[in-house]
Short mmCIF file of C-alpha atoms in Angstrom, two decimals:
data_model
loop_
_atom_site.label_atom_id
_atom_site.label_comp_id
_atom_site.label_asym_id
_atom_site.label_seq_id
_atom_site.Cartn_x
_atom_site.Cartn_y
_atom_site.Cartn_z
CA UNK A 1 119.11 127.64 105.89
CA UNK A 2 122.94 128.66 105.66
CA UNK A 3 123.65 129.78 108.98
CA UNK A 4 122.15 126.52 110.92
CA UNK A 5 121.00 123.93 108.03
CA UNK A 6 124.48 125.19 105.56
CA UNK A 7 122.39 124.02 103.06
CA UNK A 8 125.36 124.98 100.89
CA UNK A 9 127.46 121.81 101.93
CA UNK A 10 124.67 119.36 103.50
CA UNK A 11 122.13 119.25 100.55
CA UNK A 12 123.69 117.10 98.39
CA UNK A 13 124.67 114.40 101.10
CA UNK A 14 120.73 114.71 102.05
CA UNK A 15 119.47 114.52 98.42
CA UNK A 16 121.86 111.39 97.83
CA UNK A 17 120.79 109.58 100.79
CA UNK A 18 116.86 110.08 100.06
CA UNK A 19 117.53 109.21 96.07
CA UNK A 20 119.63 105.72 97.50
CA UNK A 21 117.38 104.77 100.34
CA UNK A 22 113.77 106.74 99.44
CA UNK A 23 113.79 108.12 102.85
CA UNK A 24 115.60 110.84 104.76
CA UNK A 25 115.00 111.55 108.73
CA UNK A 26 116.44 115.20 109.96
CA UNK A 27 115.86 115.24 113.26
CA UNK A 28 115.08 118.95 114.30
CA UNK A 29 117.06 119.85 117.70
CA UNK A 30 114.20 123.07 118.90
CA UNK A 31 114.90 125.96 121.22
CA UNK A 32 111.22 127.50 122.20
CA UNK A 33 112.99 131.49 121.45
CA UNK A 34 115.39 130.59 118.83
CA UNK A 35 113.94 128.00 116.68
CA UNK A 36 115.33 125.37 115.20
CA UNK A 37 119.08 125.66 116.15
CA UNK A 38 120.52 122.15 115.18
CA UNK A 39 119.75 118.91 113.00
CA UNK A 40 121.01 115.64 113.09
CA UNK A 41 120.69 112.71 110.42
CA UNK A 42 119.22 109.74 111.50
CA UNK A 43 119.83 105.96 109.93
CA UNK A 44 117.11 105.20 107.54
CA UNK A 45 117.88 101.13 109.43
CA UNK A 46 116.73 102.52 112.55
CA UNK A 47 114.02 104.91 112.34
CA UNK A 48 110.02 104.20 111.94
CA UNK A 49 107.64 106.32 111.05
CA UNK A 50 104.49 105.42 112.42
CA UNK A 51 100.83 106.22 111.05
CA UNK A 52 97.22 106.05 112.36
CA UNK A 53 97.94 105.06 115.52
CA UNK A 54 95.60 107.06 117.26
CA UNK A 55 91.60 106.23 116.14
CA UNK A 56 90.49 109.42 117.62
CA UNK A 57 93.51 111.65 115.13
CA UNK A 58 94.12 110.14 112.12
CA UNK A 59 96.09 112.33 110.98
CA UNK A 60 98.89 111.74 113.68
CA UNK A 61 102.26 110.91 113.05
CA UNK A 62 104.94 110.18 114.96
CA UNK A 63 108.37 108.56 114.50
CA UNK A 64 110.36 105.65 116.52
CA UNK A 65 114.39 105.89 116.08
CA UNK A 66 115.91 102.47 117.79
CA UNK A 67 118.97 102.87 119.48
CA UNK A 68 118.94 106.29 119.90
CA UNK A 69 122.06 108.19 120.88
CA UNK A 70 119.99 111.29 122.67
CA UNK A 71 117.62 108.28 124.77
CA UNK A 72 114.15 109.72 123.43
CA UNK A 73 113.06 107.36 121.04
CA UNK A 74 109.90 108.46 120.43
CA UNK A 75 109.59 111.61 118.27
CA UNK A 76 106.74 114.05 117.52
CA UNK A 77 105.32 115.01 113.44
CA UNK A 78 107.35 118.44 114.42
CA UNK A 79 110.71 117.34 115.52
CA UNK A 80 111.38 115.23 112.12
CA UNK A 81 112.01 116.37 108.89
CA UNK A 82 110.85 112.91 106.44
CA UNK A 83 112.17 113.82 102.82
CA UNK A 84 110.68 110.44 101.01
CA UNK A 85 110.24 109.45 97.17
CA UNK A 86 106.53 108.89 96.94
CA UNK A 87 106.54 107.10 93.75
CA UNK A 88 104.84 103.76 94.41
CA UNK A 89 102.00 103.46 97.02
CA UNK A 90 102.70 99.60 97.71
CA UNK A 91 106.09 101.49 100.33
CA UNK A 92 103.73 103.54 101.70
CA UNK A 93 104.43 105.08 104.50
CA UNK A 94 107.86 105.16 103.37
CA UNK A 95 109.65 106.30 100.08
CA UNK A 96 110.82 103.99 96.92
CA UNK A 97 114.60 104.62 95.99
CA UNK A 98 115.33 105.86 92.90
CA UNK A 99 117.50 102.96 92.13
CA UNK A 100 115.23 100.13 93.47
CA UNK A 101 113.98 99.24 90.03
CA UNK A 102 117.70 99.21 88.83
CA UNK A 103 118.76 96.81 91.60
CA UNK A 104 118.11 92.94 89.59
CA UNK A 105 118.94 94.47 86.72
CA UNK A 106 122.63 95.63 88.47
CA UNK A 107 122.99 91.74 89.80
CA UNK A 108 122.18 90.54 86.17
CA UNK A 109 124.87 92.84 84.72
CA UNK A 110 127.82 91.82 87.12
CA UNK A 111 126.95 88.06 86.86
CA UNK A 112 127.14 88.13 82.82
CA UNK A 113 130.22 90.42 83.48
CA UNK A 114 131.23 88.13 85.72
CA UNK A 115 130.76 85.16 83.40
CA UNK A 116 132.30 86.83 80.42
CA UNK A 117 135.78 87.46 82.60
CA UNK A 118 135.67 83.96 83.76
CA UNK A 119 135.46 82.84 80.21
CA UNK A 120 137.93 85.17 78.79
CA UNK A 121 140.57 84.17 81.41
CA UNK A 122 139.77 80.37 81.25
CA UNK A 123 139.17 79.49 77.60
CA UNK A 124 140.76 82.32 75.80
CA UNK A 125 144.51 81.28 75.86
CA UNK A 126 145.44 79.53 72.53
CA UNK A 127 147.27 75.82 73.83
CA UNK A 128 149.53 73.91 71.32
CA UNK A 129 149.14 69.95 70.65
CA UNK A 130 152.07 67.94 70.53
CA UNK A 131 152.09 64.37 68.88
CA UNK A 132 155.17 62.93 69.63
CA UNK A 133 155.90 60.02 67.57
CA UNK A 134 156.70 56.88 70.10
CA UNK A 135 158.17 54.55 67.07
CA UNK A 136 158.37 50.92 68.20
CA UNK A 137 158.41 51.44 72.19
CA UNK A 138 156.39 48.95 73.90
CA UNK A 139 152.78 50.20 75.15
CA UNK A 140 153.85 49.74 79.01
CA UNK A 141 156.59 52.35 78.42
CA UNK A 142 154.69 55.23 76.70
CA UNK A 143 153.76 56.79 79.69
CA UNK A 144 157.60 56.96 81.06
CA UNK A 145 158.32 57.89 77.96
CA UNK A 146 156.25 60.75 77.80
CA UNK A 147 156.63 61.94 81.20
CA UNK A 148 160.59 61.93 80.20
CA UNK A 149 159.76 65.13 77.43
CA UNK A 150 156.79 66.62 79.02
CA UNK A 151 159.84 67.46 82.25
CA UNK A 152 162.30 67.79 79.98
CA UNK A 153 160.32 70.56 78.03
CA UNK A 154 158.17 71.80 80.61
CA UNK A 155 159.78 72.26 83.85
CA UNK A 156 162.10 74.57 84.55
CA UNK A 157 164.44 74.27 87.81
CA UNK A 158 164.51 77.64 89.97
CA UNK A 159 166.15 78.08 93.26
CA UNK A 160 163.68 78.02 96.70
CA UNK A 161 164.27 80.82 98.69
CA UNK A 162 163.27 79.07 101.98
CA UNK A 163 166.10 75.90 101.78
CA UNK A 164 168.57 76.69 99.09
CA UNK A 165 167.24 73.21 96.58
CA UNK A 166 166.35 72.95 93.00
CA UNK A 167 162.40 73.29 92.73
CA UNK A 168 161.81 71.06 89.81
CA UNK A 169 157.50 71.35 90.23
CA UNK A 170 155.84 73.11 87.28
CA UNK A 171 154.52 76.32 88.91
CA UNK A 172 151.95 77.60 85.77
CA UNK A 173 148.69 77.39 85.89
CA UNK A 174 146.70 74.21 83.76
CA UNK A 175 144.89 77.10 81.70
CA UNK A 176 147.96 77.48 79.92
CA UNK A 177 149.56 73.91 79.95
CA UNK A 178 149.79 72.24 76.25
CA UNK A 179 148.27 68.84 75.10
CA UNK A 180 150.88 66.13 74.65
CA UNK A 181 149.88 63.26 72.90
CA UNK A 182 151.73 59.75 71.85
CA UNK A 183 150.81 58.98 67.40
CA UNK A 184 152.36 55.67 65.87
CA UNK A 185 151.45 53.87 62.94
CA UNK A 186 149.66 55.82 60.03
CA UNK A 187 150.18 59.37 62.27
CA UNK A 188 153.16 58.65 62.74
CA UNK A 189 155.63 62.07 62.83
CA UNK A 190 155.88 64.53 65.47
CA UNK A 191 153.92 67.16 64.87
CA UNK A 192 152.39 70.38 66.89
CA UNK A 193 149.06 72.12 66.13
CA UNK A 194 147.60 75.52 67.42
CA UNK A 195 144.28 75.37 69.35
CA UNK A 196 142.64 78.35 69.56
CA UNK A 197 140.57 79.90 72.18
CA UNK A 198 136.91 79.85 72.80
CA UNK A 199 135.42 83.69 71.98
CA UNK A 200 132.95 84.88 74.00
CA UNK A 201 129.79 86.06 71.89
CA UNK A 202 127.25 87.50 74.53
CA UNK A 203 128.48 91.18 74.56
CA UNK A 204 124.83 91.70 73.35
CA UNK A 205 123.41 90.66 76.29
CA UNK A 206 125.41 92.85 78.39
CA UNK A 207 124.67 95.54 76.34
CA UNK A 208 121.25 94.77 76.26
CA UNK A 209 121.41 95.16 80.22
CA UNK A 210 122.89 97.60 80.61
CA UNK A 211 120.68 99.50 78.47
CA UNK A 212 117.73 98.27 80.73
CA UNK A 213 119.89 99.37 83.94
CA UNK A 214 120.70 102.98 81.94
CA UNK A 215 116.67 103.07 81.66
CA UNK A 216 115.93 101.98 85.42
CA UNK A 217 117.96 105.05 86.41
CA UNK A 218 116.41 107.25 84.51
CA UNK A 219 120.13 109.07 83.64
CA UNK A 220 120.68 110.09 80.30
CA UNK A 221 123.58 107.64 78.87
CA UNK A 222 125.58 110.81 77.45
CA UNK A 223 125.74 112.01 81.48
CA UNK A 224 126.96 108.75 82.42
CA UNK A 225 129.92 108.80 79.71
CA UNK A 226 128.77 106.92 76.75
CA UNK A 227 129.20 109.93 74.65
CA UNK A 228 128.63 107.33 71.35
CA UNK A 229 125.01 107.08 71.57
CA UNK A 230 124.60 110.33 70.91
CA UNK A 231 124.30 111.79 67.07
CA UNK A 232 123.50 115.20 67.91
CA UNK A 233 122.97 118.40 70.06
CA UNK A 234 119.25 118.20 69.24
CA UNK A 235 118.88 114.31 70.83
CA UNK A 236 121.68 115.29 73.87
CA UNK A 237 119.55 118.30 74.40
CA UNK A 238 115.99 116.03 74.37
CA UNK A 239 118.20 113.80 77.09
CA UNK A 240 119.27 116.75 79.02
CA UNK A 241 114.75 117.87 79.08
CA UNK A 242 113.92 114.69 80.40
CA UNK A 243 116.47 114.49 82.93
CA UNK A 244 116.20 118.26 84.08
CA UNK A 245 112.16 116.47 84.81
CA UNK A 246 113.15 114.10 86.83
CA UNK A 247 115.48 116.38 88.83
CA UNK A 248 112.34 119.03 89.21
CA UNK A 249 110.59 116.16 91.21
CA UNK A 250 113.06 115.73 93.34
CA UNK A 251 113.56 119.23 94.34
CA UNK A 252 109.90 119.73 95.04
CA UNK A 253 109.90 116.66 97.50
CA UNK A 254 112.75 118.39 99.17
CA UNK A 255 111.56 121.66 98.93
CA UNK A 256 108.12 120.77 100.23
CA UNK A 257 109.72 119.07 103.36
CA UNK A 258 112.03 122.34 103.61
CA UNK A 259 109.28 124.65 103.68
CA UNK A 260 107.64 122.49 106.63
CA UNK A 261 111.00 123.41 108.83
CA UNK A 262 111.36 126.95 107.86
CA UNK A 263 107.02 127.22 108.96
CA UNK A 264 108.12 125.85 111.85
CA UNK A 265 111.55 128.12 113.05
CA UNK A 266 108.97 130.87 112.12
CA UNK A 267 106.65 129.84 114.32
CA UNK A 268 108.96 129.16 117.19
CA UNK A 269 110.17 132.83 116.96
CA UNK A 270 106.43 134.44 116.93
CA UNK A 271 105.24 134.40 113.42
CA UNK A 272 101.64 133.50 112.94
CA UNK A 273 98.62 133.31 110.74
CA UNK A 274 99.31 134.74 106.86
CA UNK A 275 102.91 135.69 107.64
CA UNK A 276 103.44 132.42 108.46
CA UNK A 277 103.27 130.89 105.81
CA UNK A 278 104.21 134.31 103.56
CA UNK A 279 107.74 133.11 101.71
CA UNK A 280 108.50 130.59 98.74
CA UNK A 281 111.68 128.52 98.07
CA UNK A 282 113.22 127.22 95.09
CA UNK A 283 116.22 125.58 94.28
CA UNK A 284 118.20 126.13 90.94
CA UNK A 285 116.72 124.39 87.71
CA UNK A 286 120.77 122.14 86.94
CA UNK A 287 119.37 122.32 82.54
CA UNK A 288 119.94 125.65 80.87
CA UNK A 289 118.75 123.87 77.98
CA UNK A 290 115.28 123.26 79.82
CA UNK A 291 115.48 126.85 80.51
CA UNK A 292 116.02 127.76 77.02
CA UNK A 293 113.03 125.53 75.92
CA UNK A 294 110.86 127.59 77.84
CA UNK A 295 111.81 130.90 76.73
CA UNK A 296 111.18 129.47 73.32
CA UNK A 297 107.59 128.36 73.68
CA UNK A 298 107.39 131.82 75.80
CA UNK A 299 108.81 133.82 72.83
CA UNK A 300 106.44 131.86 70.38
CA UNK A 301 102.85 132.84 72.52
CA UNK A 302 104.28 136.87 72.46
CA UNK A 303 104.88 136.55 68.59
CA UNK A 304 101.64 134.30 67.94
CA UNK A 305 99.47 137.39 70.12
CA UNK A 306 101.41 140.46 68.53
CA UNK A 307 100.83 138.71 65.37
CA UNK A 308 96.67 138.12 66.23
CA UNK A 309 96.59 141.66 68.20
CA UNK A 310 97.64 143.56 64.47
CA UNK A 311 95.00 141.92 62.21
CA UNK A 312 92.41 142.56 64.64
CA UNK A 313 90.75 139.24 63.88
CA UNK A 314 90.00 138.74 67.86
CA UNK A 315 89.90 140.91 71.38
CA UNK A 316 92.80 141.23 73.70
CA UNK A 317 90.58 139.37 76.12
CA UNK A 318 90.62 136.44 73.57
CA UNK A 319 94.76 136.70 73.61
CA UNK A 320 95.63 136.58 77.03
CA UNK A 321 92.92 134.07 78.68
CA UNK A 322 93.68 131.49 75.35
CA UNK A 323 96.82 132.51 74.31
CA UNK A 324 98.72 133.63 77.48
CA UNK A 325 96.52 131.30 79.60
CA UNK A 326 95.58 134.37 82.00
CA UNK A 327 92.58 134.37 84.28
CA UNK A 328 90.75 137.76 83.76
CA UNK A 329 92.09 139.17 87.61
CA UNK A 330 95.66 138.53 85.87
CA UNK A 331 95.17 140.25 83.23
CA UNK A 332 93.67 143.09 84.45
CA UNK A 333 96.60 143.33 87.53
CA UNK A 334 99.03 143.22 84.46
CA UNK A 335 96.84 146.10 82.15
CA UNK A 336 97.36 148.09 85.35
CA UNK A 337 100.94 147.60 85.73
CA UNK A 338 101.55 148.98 82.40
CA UNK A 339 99.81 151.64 82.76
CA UNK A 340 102.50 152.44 86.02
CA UNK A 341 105.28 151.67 83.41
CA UNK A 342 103.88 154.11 80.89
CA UNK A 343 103.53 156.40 83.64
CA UNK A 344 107.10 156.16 85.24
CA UNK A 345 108.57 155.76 81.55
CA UNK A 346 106.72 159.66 80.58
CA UNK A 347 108.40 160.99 83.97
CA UNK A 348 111.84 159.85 83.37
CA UNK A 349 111.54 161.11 79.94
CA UNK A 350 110.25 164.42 81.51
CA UNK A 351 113.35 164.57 83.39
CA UNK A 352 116.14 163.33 80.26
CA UNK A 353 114.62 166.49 78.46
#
């Protein structure tokens, strides 16, 4: 695991494609003396795993990669290593990603995001509305007239770069170009008047998204930097439980799929029958305040059957198959192993005096 997998470095890269995709192919690269001396990742796009394909050996499973750079194509149960989210049996025989059910809700969010920035940029800017009083001019000659002060108020003459002229084109956008309008008569009197932009009043709904995309990925908000939503230790803590789960089920997919490699490099070196089989491997629990829950329900059984053991109200049988959850060979094995502690304690008290 460090010397050939260097699970150290390549773990997380594994665990983060089979949480995107669902799936993760290893191919195994086996020497017949040394085991398994190489792996190589291979594109979730292009590999198939293929199932019951054989009437006579159900159980057979083999897997297709297209466009394979080694030429083989065609793979045996023993030379691939599927990690795969088994969560929903409608992907069967493949894996669901962890962030398929977060996917529409994702589009949702950037389109109302989208829509909110598009509003913002195109009805947010406050115009101004001139009325420019036109007096006694003659209706054919408003327009000339008012073409005279929008250029004379507007445009602005800068030098082009390219032949040395006066530019005298209005270069702003329309988003932020004013109203002019000609009054006469009873409005008559120039006048300008703010218009204010449009606010945008749907921030609920993209908060109400993203709280369904926050729930979809099953990531505690407080990890994810929205540190407001949070009151107290006791509800970050709750958060920190739930997600320490959902990491636990994700280590035992990849531990299960780990422990079919290491089976067989052992077997590939000589190992057979019990010894085999004869390990276990974990992989580090990421909540110490998981950890601490468990010492505290732990802690609470040892209190609750000192407390029932000293008013002799029931047997020690009683405590440890309903209070310690013991079968009766477990208990025994442990009233034994005390006895070796008593035992070893006496002796090295024999030799401190």
């Amino acid at each position: 695991f460090y010397d050939v997998l260097n699970v150290e470095f390549n773990l997380w890269p594994w665990v983060r494609n089979m949480c995107k995709y669902g799936d993760f192919f290893l191919g195994l690269e086996i020497s017949d003396k040394d085991g398994i001396v190489n792996v190589t990742p291979h594109s979730v796009y292009n590999t198939e795993r293929l199932e019951r394909i054989d009437p006579s050996n159900p159980n057979l499973v083999k897997f297709n990669i297209q466009e394979d750079p080694d030429g083989k194509g065609e793979y045996d149960n023993y030379e691939i290593a599927h990690f795969r989210l088994l969560s929903d049996t409608n992907w069967l025989p493949y894996g669901k990603s962890m962030i398929e059910n977060a996917r529409r809700l994702w589009k949702q969010l950037s389109l109302m995001e989208d829509a909110m920035l598009i509003h913002r940029i195109m009805r947010a800017p406050e115009k101004r509305l001139f009325k420019i009083d036109i007096g006694n001019i003659p209706p054919n000659e408003v327009d000339n007239f008012m073409r005279k002060i929008i250029d004379k108020m507007k445009k602005i003459p800068f030098l082009d770069r390219n032949t040395g002229d006066y530019n005298l084109k209005y270069n702003m956008q329309n988003l932020t170009e004013d109203f002019f309008m000609p009054v006469r008569g009873g409005d008559s009197g120039t006048t300008i008047e703010n218009l204010s932009g449009l606010e945008y009043a749907a921030i609920e709904d993209i908060d109400y998204l993203k709280n369904k995309l926050f729930a979809a990925l099953k990531i505690p908000k407080a990890f994810l930097g929205y540190e407001e939503d949070v009151n107290g230790k006791a509800t970050l803590a709750a958060e920190d439980v739930r997600f320490a789960r959902t990491i636990e089920r994700i280590q035992s997919i990849f531990e299960s799929e780990l422990y079919k490699i290491a089976v067989i490099h052992l077997f590939l070196q000589g190992y057979s029958d019990a010894s085999l089989i004869d390990f276990e491997l974990s992989l580090n629990n990421p909540s110490i305040v998981y950890e601490r829950q468990r010492v505290e329900v732990m802690t609470e059984k040892v209190n609750l059957a000192t407390a029932m053991k000293e008013s002799k109200l029931v047997s020690r049988k009683y405590i440890f198959e309903n209070v310690l959850n013991m079968s009766r060979d477990e208990w025994t094995d442990e009233e034994d192993l005390i006895m070796r502690d008593q035992a070893t304690q006496w002796r090295m008290d024999q030799i401190a005096n």
